[in-house]
XYZ file of C-alpha atoms in Angstrom:
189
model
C 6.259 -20.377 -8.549
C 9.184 -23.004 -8.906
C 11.524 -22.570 -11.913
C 9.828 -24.701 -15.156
C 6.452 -24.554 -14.102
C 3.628 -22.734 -16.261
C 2.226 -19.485 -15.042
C -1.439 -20.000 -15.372
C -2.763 -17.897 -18.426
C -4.050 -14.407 -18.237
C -5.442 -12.852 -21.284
C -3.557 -9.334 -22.717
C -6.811 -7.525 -21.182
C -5.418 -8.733 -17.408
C -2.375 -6.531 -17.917
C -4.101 -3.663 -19.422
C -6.402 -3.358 -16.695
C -4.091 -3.742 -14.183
C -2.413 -1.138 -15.863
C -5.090 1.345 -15.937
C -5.893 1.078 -12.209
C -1.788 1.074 -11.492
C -1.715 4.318 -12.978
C -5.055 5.975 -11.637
C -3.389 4.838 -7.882
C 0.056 6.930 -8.850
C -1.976 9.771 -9.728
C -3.993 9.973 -6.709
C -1.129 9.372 -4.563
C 0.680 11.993 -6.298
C -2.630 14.327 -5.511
C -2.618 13.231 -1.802
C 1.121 13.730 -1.300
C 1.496 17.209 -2.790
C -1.460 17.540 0.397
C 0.547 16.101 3.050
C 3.948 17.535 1.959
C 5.193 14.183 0.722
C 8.893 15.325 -1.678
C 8.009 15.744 -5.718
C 10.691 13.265 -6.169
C 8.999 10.631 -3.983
C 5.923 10.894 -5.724
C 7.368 10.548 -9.129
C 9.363 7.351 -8.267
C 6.287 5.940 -6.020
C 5.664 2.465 -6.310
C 7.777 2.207 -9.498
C 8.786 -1.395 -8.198
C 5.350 -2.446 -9.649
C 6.309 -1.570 -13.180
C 9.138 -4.092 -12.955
C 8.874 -8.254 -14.048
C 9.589 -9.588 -10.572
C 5.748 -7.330 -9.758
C 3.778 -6.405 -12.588
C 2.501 -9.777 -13.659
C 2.144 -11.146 -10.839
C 0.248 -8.093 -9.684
C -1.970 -8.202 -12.564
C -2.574 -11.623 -11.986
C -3.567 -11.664 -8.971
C -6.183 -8.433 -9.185
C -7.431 -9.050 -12.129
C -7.488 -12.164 -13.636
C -10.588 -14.562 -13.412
C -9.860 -18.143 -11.566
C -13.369 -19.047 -10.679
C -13.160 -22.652 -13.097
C -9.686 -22.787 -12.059
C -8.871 -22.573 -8.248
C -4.910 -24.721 -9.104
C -4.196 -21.732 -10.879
C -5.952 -19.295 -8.204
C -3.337 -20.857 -5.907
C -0.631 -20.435 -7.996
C -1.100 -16.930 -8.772
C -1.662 -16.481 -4.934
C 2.207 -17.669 -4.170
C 3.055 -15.686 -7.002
C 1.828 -13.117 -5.909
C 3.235 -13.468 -2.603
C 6.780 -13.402 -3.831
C 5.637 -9.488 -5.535
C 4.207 -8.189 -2.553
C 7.349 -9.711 -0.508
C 9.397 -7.849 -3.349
C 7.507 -4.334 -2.967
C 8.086 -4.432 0.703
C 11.459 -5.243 0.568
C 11.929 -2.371 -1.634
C 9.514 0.087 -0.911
C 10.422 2.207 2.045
C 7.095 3.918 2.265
C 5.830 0.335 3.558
C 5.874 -0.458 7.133
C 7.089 -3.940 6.942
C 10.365 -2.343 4.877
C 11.584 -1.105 8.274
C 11.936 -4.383 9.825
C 15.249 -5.541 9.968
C 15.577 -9.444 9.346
C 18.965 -10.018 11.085
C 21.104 -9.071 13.554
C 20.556 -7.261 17.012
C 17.567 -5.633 16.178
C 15.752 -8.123 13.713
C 12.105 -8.375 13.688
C 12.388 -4.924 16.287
C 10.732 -2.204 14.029
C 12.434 1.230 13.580
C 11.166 4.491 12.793
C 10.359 5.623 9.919
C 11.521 9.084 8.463
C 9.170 11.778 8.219
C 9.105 11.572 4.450
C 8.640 7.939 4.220
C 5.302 7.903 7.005
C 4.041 10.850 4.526
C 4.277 8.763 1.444
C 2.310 5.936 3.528
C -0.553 8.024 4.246
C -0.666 9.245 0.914
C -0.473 5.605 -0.682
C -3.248 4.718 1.853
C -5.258 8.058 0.575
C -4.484 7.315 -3.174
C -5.268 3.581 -3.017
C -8.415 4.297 -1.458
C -9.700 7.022 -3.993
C -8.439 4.141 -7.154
C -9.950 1.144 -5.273
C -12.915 2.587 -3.168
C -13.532 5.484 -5.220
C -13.353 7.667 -1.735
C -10.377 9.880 -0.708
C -12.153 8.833 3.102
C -9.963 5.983 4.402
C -11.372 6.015 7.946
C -13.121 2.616 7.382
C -10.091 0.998 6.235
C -7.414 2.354 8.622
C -10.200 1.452 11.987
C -10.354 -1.744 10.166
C -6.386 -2.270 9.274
C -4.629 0.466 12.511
C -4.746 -2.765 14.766
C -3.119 -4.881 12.653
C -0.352 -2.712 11.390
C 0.675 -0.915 14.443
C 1.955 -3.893 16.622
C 4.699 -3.700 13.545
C 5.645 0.224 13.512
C 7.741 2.035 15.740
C 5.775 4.367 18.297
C 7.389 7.167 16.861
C 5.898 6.318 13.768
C 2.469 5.631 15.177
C 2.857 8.792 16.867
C 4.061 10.586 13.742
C 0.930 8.846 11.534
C -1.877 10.325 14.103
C -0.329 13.402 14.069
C -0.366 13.926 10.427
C -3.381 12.105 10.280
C -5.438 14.228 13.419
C -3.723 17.628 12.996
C -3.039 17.995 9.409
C -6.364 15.984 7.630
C -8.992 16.435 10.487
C -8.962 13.002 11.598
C -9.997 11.985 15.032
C -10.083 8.454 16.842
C -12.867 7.392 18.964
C -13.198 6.100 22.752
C -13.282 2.652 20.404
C -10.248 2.990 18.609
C -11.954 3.910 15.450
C -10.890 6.363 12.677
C -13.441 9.208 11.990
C -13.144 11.877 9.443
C -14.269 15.310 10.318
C -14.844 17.217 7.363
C -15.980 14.491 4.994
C -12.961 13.869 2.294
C -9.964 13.247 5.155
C -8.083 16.595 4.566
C -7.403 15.145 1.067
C -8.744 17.161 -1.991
């Protein structure tokens, strides 16, 4: 939003909530990355970019608050929220998108993620599945999502996510391109 304006209301219960389900998705990520060999460190600081201003109202916001009389403010709190997730990226090197240099010789070329960074992202995937889908199974979500993502990673990190993904939690992809589980939770828990 542009300095002076009003940020559309959102009762205390917006923030609470969003709190609640902020914290369920750290713990599960923290479950699913001491699975996948993601750094104790990593897990403790994960997404801790949310609990900041620039994110955590905006966040809250935009998941939780209810806009259905009001679809100015819905709009508002969608630009808001674009700034955050812009923010989180920028800041959050288990996201794709933060290893896309802007400038210079290699802007908008992706580069590879380290190890520890494409473990994180699978286990922010896992966690934000089991908090928002109740289901450590993300195979639905990464057939639906893969396509989009992957003409923005590095092959070596494609190459490093479906090798985690097929040899460490029993994933397999189809002759369609589709993500299958094969022991019914994902390797996860």
């Amino acid at each position: 939003m542009s300095k002076g304006k009003k940020r559309p209301y959102a009762p205390f219960g917006v923030y609470y909530k969003y709190l609640v389900s902020l914290l369920w998705h750290k713990w599960y990520v923290f479950l699913a990355g001491r699975q996948v060999g993601v750094p104790l460190w990593r897990l403790i600081v994960h997404d801790w970019q949310k609990f900041t201003p620039l994110e955590f109202g905006k966040y809250a916001r935009n998941y939780h608050g209810d806009y259905t009389n009001s679809p100015n403010d819905r709009d508002a709190v969608s630009l808001d929220y674009a700034y955050a997730w812009l923010h989180h990226e920028n800041t959050a090197p288990h996201h794709w998108g933060y290893w896309i240099p802007r400038s210079g010789k290699y802007a908008g070329q992706p580069l590879a993620m380290p190890e520890t960074y494409v473990r994180e992202m699978i286990a922010d995937w896992h966690g934000a599945g089991r908090a928002y889908q109740k289901s450590w199974n993300i195979s639905k979500w990464i057939s639906d999502n893969g396509a989009q993502m992957e003409p923005f990673m590095h092959e070596k990190t494609i190459d490093l996510v479906h090798h985690i993904m097929i040899t460490e939690l029993g994933y397999f992809l189809t002759d369609n391109c589709s993500w299958v589980m094969t022991n019914g939770k994902g390797g996860i828990l």
